[in-house]
PDB file of C-alpha atoms in Angstrom:
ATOM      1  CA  UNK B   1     -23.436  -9.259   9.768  1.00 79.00           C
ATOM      2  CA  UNK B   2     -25.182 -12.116  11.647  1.00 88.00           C
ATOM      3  CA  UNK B   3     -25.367 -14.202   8.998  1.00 88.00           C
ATOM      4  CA  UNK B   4     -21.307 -13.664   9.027  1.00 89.00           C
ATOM      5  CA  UNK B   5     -21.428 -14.464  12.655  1.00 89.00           C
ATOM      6  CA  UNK B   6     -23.412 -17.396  12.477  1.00 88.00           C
ATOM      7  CA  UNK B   7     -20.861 -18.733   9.527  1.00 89.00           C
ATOM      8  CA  UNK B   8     -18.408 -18.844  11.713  1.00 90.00           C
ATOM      9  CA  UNK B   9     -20.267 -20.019  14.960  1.00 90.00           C
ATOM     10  CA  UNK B  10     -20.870 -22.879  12.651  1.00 87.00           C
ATOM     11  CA  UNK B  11     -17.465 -23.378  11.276  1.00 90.00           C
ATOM     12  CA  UNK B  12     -16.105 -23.146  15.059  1.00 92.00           C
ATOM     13  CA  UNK B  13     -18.497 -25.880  16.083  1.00 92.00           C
ATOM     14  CA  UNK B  14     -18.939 -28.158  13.577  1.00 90.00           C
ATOM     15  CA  UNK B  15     -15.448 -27.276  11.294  1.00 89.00           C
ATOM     16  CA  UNK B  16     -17.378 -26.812   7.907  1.00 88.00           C
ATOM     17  CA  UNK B  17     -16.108 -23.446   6.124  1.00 88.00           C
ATOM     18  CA  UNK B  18     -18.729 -23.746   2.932  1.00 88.00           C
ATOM     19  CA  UNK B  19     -21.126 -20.801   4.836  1.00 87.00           C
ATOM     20  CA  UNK B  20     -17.878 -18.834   5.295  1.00 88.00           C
ATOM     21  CA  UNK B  21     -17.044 -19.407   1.434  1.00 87.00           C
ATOM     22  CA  UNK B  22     -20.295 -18.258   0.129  1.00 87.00           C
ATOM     23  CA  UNK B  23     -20.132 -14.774   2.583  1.00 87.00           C
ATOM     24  CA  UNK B  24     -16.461 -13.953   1.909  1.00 88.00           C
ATOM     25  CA  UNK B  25     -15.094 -12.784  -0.883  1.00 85.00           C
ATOM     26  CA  UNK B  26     -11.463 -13.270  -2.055  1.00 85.00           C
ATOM     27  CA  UNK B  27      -9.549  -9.480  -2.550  1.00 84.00           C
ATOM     28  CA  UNK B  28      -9.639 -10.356  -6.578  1.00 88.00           C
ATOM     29  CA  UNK B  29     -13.063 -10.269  -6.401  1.00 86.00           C
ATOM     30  CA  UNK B  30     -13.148  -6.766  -5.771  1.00 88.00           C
ATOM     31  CA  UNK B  31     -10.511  -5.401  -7.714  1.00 92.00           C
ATOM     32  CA  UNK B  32     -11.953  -6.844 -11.224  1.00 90.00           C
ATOM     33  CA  UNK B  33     -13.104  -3.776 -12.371  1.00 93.00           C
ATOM     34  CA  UNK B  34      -9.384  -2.496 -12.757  1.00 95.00           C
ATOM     35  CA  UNK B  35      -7.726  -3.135 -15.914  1.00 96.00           C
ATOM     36  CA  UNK B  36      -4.673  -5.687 -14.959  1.00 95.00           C
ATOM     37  CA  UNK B  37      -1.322  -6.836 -15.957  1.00 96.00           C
ATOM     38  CA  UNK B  38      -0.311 -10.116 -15.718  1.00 96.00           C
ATOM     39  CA  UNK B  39       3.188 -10.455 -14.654  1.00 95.00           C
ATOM     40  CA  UNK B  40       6.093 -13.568 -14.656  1.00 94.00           C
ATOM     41  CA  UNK B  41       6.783 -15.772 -11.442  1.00 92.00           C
ATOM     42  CA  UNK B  42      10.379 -14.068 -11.267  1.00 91.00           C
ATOM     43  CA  UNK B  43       8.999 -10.050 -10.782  1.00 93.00           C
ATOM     44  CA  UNK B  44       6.434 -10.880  -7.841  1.00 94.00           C
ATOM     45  CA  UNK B  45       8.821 -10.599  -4.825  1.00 94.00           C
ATOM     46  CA  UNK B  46      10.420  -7.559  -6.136  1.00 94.00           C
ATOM     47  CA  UNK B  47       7.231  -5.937  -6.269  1.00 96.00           C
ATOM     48  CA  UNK B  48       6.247  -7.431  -3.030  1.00 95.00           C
ATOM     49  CA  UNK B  49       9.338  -5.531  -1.952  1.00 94.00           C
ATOM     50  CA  UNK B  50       8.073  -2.283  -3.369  1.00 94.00           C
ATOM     51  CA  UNK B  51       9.740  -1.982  -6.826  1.00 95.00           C
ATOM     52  CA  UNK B  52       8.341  -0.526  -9.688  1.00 97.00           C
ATOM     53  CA  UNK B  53       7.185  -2.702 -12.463  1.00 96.00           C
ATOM     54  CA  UNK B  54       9.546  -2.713 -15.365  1.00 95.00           C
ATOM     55  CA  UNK B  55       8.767  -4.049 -19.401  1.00 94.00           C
ATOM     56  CA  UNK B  56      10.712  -7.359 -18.736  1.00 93.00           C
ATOM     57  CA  UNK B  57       8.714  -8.363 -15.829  1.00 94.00           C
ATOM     58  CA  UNK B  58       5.427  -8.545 -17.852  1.00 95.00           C
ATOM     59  CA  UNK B  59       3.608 -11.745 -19.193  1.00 94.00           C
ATOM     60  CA  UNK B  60       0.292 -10.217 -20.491  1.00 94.00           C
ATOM     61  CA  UNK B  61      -1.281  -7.030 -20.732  1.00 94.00           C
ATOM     62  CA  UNK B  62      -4.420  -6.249 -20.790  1.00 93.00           C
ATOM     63  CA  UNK B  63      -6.098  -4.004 -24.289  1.00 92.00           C
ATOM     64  CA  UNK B  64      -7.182  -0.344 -23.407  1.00 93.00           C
ATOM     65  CA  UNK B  65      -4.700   0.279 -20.277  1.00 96.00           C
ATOM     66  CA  UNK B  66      -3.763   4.739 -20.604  1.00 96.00           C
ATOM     67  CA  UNK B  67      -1.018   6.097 -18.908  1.00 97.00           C
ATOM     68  CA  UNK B  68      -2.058   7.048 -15.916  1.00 96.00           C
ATOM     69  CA  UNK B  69      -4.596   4.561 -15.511  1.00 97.00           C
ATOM     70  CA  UNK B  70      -4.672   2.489 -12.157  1.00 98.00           C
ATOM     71  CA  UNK B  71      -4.028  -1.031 -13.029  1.00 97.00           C
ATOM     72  CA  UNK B  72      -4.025  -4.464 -10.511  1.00 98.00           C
ATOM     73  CA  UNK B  73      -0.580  -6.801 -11.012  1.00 97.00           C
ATOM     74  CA  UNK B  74      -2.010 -10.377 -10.919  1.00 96.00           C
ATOM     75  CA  UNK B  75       0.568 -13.250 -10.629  1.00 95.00           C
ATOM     76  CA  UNK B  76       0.591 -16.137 -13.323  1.00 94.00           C
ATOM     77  CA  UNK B  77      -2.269 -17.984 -11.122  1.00 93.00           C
ATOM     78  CA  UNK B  78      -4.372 -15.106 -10.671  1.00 93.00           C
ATOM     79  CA  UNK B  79      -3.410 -13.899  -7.450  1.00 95.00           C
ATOM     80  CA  UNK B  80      -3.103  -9.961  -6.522  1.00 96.00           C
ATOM     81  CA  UNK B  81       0.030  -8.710  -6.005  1.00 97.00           C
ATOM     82  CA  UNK B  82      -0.378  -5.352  -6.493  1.00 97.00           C
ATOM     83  CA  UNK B  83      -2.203  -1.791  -7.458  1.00 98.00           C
ATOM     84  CA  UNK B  84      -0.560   1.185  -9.349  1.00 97.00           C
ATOM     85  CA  UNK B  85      -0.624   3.830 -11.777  1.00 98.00           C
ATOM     86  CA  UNK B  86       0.553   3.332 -15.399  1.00 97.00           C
ATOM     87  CA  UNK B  87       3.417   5.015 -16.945  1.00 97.00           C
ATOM     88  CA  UNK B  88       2.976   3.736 -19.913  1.00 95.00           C
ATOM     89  CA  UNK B  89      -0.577   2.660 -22.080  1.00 95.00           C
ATOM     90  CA  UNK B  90      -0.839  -1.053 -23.113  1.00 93.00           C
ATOM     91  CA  UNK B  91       0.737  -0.440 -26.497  1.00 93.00           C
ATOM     92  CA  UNK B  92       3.843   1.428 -25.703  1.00 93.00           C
ATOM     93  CA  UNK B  93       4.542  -1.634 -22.609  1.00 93.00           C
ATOM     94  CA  UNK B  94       3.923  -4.235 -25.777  1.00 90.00           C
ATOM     95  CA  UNK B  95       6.247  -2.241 -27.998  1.00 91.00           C
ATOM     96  CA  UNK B  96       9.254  -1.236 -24.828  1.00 91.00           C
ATOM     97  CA  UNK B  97      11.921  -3.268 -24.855  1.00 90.00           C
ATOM     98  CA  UNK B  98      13.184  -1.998 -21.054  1.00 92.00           C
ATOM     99  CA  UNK B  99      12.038   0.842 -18.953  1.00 94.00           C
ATOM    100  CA  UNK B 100       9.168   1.267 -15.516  1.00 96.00           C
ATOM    101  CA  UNK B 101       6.046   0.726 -16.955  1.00 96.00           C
ATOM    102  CA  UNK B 102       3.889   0.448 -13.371  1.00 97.00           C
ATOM    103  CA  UNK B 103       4.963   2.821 -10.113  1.00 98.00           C
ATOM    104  CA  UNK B 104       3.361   0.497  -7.363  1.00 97.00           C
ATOM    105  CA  UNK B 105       1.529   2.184  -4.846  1.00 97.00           C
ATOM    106  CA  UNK B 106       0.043  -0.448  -2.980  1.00 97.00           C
ATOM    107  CA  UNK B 107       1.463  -4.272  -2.479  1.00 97.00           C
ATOM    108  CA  UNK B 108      -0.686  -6.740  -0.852  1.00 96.00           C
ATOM    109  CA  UNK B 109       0.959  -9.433  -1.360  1.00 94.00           C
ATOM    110  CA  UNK B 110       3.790 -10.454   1.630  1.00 92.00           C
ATOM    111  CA  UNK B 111       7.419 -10.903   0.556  1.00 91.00           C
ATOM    112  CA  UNK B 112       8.742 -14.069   0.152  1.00 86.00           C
ATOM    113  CA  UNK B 113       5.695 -15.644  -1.367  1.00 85.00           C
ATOM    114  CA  UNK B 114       7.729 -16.116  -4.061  1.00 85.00           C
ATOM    115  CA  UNK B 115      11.422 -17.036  -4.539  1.00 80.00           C
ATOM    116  CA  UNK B 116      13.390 -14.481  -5.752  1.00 76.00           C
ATOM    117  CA  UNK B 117      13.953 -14.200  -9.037  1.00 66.00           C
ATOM    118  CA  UNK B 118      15.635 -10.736  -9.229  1.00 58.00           C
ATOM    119  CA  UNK B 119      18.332 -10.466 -12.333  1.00 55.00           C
ATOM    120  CA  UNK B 120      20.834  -7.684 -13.142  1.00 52.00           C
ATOM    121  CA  UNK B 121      22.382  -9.658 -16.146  1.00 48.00           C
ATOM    122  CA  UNK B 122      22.169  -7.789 -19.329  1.00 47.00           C
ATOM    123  CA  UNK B 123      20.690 -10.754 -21.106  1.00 46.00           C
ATOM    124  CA  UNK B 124      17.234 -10.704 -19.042  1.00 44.00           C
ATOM    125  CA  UNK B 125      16.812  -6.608 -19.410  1.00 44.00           C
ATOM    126  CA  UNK B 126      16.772  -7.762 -23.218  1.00 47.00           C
ATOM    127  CA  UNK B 127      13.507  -9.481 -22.998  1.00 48.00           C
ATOM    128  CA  UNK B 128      10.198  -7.906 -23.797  1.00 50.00           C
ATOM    129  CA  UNK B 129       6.752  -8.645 -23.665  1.00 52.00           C
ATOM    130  CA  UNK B 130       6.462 -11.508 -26.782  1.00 50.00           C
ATOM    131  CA  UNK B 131       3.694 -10.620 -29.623  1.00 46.00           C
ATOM    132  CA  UNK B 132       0.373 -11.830 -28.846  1.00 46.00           C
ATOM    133  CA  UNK B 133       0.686 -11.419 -25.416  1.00 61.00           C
ATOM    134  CA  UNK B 134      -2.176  -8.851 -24.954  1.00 61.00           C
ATOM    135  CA  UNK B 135      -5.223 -10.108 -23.238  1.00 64.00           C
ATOM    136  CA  UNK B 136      -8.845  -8.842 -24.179  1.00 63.00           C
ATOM    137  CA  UNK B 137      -9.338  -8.769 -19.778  1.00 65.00           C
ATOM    138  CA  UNK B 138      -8.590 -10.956 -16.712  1.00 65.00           C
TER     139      UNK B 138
END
């Protein structure tokens, strides 16, 4: 704890962060033991909002995810939007088409980080998760 202190006594004083940087860890850091799901730019802010995560909303997946499992949303760069339980395993979410495949119970990422991108055409609830889209980790 003092060396935390002291990082930032120094940081105050004389503006340079890098002490700070080697003491803090960024949230990611600690959730990398979860398996994750990567999903597309236009689901964040509904999920930031609270909604479920549904098939089309999915870039990658993750290999070995059971339903039931508790599973981190990461945007496309990596960030943490999210933690919740499965509803699906990682091979039935590759196969769906449509349907909740995540029930998020924890957002930590704020709304409006990302623009909107919330569809209700017919056309975008068409689009699954591509083939070879499944990721050994993250």
């Amino acid at each position: 704890m003092h060396d935390l202190k002291d990082a930032y006594v120094f940081y105050e004083e004389e503006g340079d962060e890098s002490w700070l940087r080697e003491l803090i860890m960024p949230m990611e850091h600690a959730l990398g033991h979860l398996p994750c799901i990567i999903v597309k730019d236009s689901a964040v802010d509904a999920i930031c909002h609270g909604a479920d995560l549904a098939v089309p909303g999915i870039s990658r997946i993750e290999e070995g995810i059971n339903t039931g499992n508790r599973v981190v949303i990461y945007t496309l760069r990596g960030e943490a939007v999210s933690i919740g339980k499965a509803k699906k395993g990682s091979e039935d979410m590759f196969r769906a088409e449509k349907g909740v495949c995540v029930e998020t119970e924890k957002v930590f990422m704020k709304p409006g980080t990302y623009m909107k991108g919330w569809r209700r055409k017919e056309k975008y609830a068409q689009q699954g998760v591509e083939n070879s889209k499944f990721i050994s980790s993250c």
